[in-house]
Coordinates of C-alpha atoms in Angstrom, one line a residue:
M1 CA 130.4 107.4 98.2
K2 CA 130.9 103.7 98.2
M3 CA 128.2 101.6 96.4
K4 CA 126.1 99.5 98.8
I5 CA 124.7 96.2 97.6
I6 CA 121.3 95.2 99.0
L7 CA 119.9 91.8 98.3
A8 CA 116.3 91.5 97.2
K9 CA 115.9 88.7 99.7
K10 CA 116.8 91.2 102.5
I11 CA 114.2 93.7 101.2
E12 CA 111.6 90.9 101.2
S13 CA 112.3 90.1 104.8
V14 CA 112.1 93.7 106.0
V15 CA 108.9 94.4 104.1
A16 CA 107.3 91.3 105.8
E17 CA 108.5 92.6 109.2
L18 CA 107.1 96.1 108.5
A19 CA 103.8 94.8 107.2
V20 CA 103.2 93.0 110.5
A21 CA 104.4 95.9 112.7
A22 CA 102.3 98.5 110.9
N23 CA 99.1 96.4 111.3
L24 CA 99.6 95.4 114.9
F25 CA 101.4 98.3 116.6
L26 CA 99.8 101.8 116.3
R27 CA 102.3 104.5 115.6
K28 CA 103.5 106.1 118.8
D29 CA 102.7 109.7 117.6
V30 CA 99.2 108.6 116.7
L31 CA 98.6 107.0 120.1
A32 CA 100.0 110.1 121.9
A33 CA 97.7 112.3 119.9
L34 CA 94.7 110.1 120.8
K35 CA 95.6 110.3 124.5
K36 CA 95.8 114.1 124.2
A37 CA 92.4 114.3 122.5
Y38 CA 90.9 112.1 125.3
L39 CA 92.2 114.5 128.0
R40 CA 90.8 117.7 126.3
E41 CA 87.5 116.2 125.2
R42 CA 84.5 117.3 127.3
N43 CA 81.7 115.5 125.4
L44 CA 81.1 112.3 127.5
R45 CA 80.1 110.1 124.5
A46 CA 83.1 111.2 122.5
K47 CA 85.4 110.7 125.5
K48 CA 84.1 107.1 125.9
I49 CA 84.8 106.4 122.3
L50 CA 88.3 107.8 122.5
K51 CA 89.0 105.6 125.5
A52 CA 87.8 102.5 123.5
V53 CA 90.0 103.5 120.6
I54 CA 93.0 103.8 122.8
D55 CA 92.3 100.5 124.6
N56 CA 91.9 98.8 121.3
A57 CA 95.4 99.9 120.3
V58 CA 96.8 98.8 123.6
Y59 CA 95.2 95.3 123.4
A60 CA 96.2 94.9 119.8
K61 CA 99.8 95.4 120.7
K62 CA 99.6 93.2 123.8
E63 CA 97.8 90.3 122.0
K64 CA 99.6 90.8 118.7
L65 CA 96.3 91.3 116.9
A66 CA 95.4 93.6 114.0
I67 CA 94.4 97.1 115.1
C68 CA 91.5 97.0 112.6
Q69 CA 89.9 94.1 110.7
D70 CA 90.5 96.1 107.5
T71 CA 94.2 95.6 107.1
G72 CA 94.1 97.7 104.0
L73 CA 95.7 97.8 100.6
P74 CA 99.4 98.0 101.4
I75 CA 101.3 101.0 100.0
V76 CA 105.1 100.7 100.0
F77 CA 107.3 103.8 99.7
L78 CA 110.9 103.2 98.7
E79 CA 113.5 105.9 99.0
I80 CA 116.5 104.4 97.1
G81 CA 119.9 106.0 97.4
Q82 CA 121.5 106.6 94.0
D83 CA 124.5 104.7 95.3
V84 CA 122.5 101.6 96.2
H85 CA 122.6 98.5 93.9
I86 CA 119.8 96.0 94.4
Q87 CA 120.5 92.5 93.5
G88 CA 117.4 90.7 92.4
A89 CA 113.9 91.6 91.3
L90 CA 112.8 94.6 93.5
N91 CA 109.0 94.6 92.8
A92 CA 108.7 90.9 93.2
A93 CA 110.6 91.0 96.5
V94 CA 108.3 93.7 97.9
N95 CA 105.2 91.8 97.0
R96 CA 106.5 88.5 98.4
G97 CA 107.3 90.4 101.6
I98 CA 103.8 91.7 101.8
E99 CA 102.3 88.3 101.3
S100 CA 104.7 86.7 103.8
G101 CA 104.0 89.3 106.5
Y102 CA 100.2 89.2 106.0
K103 CA 100.1 85.4 106.2
K104 CA 102.3 85.3 109.2
A105 CA 100.1 87.7 111.2
F106 CA 96.9 86.2 109.9
L107 CA 95.8 89.4 108.3
R108 CA 92.8 89.7 105.9
K109 CA 93.0 89.1 102.2
S110 CA 91.7 92.4 100.8
I111 CA 93.0 92.8 97.2
V112 CA 91.1 91.7 94.1
K113 CA 93.4 91.4 91.1
D114 CA 90.7 92.6 88.6
P115 CA 88.8 95.8 89.8
L116 CA 86.0 95.1 87.4
L117 CA 85.5 91.3 87.6
R118 CA 86.4 91.3 91.3
G119 CA 86.6 87.6 92.2
A120 CA 88.6 86.0 95.0
S121 CA 90.7 88.3 97.1
G122 CA 94.4 87.9 98.0
F123 CA 97.3 89.7 99.7
S124 CA 98.9 91.3 96.6
P125 CA 99.9 93.1 94.5
C126 CA 100.6 96.1 96.7
L127 CA 101.2 99.7 95.4
I128 CA 104.9 100.7 95.2
H129 CA 106.2 104.3 95.0
I130 CA 109.9 104.8 94.4
D131 CA 111.9 108.0 94.9
I132 CA 115.6 108.1 94.0
V133 CA 117.5 110.2 96.6
A134 CA 121.2 111.0 97.4
G135 CA 123.3 108.5 99.4
N136 CA 123.7 104.7 99.8
K137 CA 120.7 103.8 102.0
L138 CA 117.3 102.4 101.3
K139 CA 114.3 103.6 103.3
I140 CA 111.3 101.3 103.3
T141 CA 107.8 102.4 104.6
V142 CA 104.7 100.2 104.6
L143 CA 101.4 102.1 104.8
P144 CA 98.3 99.7 105.0
K145 CA 95.4 101.9 103.8
G146 CA 92.0 100.8 104.8
F147 CA 89.2 101.6 102.4
G148 CA 86.6 103.0 104.8
C149 CA 88.7 106.1 104.8
E150 CA 90.3 105.7 101.3
N151 CA 86.8 105.8 99.8
K152 CA 86.4 109.3 101.2
S153 CA 89.4 110.7 99.1
Q154 CA 88.6 113.7 97.0
L155 CA 90.4 115.5 94.2
K156 CA 89.7 119.0 92.8
M157 CA 91.4 120.7 89.9
L158 CA 91.1 124.3 91.0
K159 CA 91.7 127.2 88.7
P160 CA 95.2 128.7 89.0
T161 CA 93.5 131.9 90.2
A162 CA 92.0 130.1 93.2
D163 CA 92.9 131.8 96.5
I164 CA 93.6 130.2 99.9
R165 CA 90.0 130.5 100.9
E166 CA 88.8 128.3 98.1
I167 CA 91.5 125.7 98.9
K168 CA 90.5 125.7 102.6
D169 CA 86.8 125.5 101.7
F170 CA 87.5 122.4 99.6
I171 CA 89.5 120.6 102.3
I172 CA 87.0 121.3 105.0
R173 CA 84.1 120.3 102.7
S174 CA 85.9 117.0 102.0
V175 CA 85.9 116.3 105.8
K176 CA 82.3 117.3 106.1
D177 CA 81.3 115.0 103.2
A178 CA 83.2 112.1 105.0
G179 CA 81.2 112.8 108.1
P180 CA 81.5 109.9 110.6
D181 CA 81.8 107.3 107.8
A182 CA 85.6 107.0 107.9
C183 CA 86.0 106.5 111.7
P184 CA 87.2 109.8 113.1
P185 CA 89.1 111.4 114.7
Y186 CA 90.9 111.8 111.3
I187 CA 94.4 112.5 110.2
I188 CA 94.1 114.5 107.0
G189 CA 96.7 114.4 104.3
V190 CA 96.6 117.1 101.6
G191 CA 98.6 117.2 98.4
I192 CA 98.8 120.4 96.5
G193 CA 100.5 120.8 93.1
G194 CA 101.9 118.5 90.5
T195 CA 99.3 116.7 88.4
A196 CA 96.0 115.0 89.4
D197 CA 97.7 111.7 90.1
Y198 CA 100.8 113.1 91.8
A199 CA 98.7 115.3 94.1
G200 CA 97.2 112.0 95.4
V201 CA 100.6 110.6 96.1
L202 CA 101.6 113.8 97.9
A203 CA 98.5 113.5 100.1
K204 CA 99.5 109.9 101.0
K205 CA 103.0 111.0 101.8
A206 CA 101.7 113.8 104.0
L207 CA 100.1 111.1 106.2
L208 CA 103.6 109.7 106.9
R209 CA 104.6 112.8 108.8
K210 CA 104.6 112.6 112.5
I211 CA 101.7 114.3 114.2
S212 CA 104.1 115.8 116.6
S213 CA 106.0 117.6 113.9
R214 CA 105.8 121.4 113.6
N215 CA 102.7 122.6 111.8
S216 CA 102.3 125.5 109.4
K217 CA 99.9 128.4 110.0
L218 CA 97.6 127.0 107.3
E219 CA 97.6 123.5 108.8
K220 CA 96.8 124.9 112.3
E221 CA 93.9 127.0 110.9
L222 CA 92.5 124.1 109.0
L223 CA 92.6 121.8 112.0
R224 CA 90.8 124.5 114.1
Q225 CA 88.0 124.9 111.6
I226 CA 87.6 121.1 111.0
N227 CA 87.3 120.5 114.8
K228 CA 84.6 123.2 114.9
T229 CA 82.4 121.0 112.6
G230 CA 81.2 119.0 115.6
I231 CA 81.5 115.6 113.8
G232 CA 83.7 114.3 116.6
P233 CA 85.0 110.8 117.4
M234 CA 82.9 108.2 115.4
G235 CA 80.4 111.0 114.7
L236 CA 79.3 111.4 118.3
G237 CA 80.1 115.1 118.6
G238 CA 82.8 116.9 120.5
I239 CA 85.9 118.9 119.6
N240 CA 88.1 116.1 118.1
T241 CA 87.0 115.5 114.6
A242 CA 90.7 115.5 113.5
L243 CA 94.0 115.0 115.2
A244 CA 96.1 116.7 112.5
V245 CA 96.1 118.2 109.0
H246 CA 99.3 117.8 107.0
L247 CA 100.0 119.5 103.7
K248 CA 102.6 118.5 101.1
T249 CA 103.2 120.7 98.0
F250 CA 105.0 120.4 94.7
P251 CA 105.4 122.8 91.7
T252 CA 102.7 122.6 89.2
H253 CA 101.6 124.0 85.7
I254 CA 100.7 127.6 85.3
A255 CA 97.2 126.6 84.1
G256 CA 96.3 124.4 87.1
L257 CA 96.1 123.9 90.8
P258 CA 95.4 120.3 91.8
V259 CA 94.4 119.7 95.4
S260 CA 94.0 116.1 96.7
V261 CA 92.6 115.2 100.2
N262 CA 93.4 111.8 101.6
I263 CA 91.7 111.0 104.9
S264 CA 93.0 108.4 107.4
C265 CA 90.9 107.0 110.1
H266 CA 92.1 107.2 113.8
A267 CA 94.1 104.0 113.1
L268 CA 96.8 105.6 110.9
R269 CA 99.2 102.7 110.4
S270 CA 102.7 102.8 109.0
A271 CA 106.1 101.4 109.8
T272 CA 109.6 102.3 108.5
K273 CA 113.1 100.9 108.4
V274 CA 116.3 102.1 106.8
L275 CA 118.9 99.7 105.3

């Protein structure tokens, strides 16, 4: 396969474009799921909230405003083909792109450079995850992760003898612990396997899957049980605590079973482009 050369300047431009799109335009699959939830909801207070959430996404797109005031900590996923040659500094280009996009769209500065001293906030650095894949293309995804829901993340290092029931109990308990605090209805990403840190990355990647994609038996069962908790949209009850549960797995060590739960609020935002 012929080597493809991609300039860092081009990557910077695309990242800026995606940063704006992700924050202003709710994903089509998420909006469609919210509309379906509205139609099947019978709790009047929950139904009213779902209507407000849908209207918010519509107005944000129309007026080119941020879907949520918390424009998140941007996470950038790069799938780089092994036959791609990038000319220029990749990490610097991605961070410049994030800064450019966030400034252009008048998005909030949410990142403190020192987690202990805190201090003034800025637009960067973002988090960058890189996977080397076959081919000569570069796939770029920007996922702005708000911290109302990020703060509800949970990790459990289960014993390797743990059965499915224990895994399900932990995932459902994580949602119950979040309660209404992370702005449901949720999309729940679950990473199983790898190491403690990699399970968290898997859970984030699970959020990138389209809600309309085919679900496993376990995902369907988890969604049913979570929606029986009665938390509902913004904690007002009803049958729509979550819109989807997505699992992503990876091989792990014989002595462990890491399970990470990463919750997204109803405004699950991401945008992707392939070069």
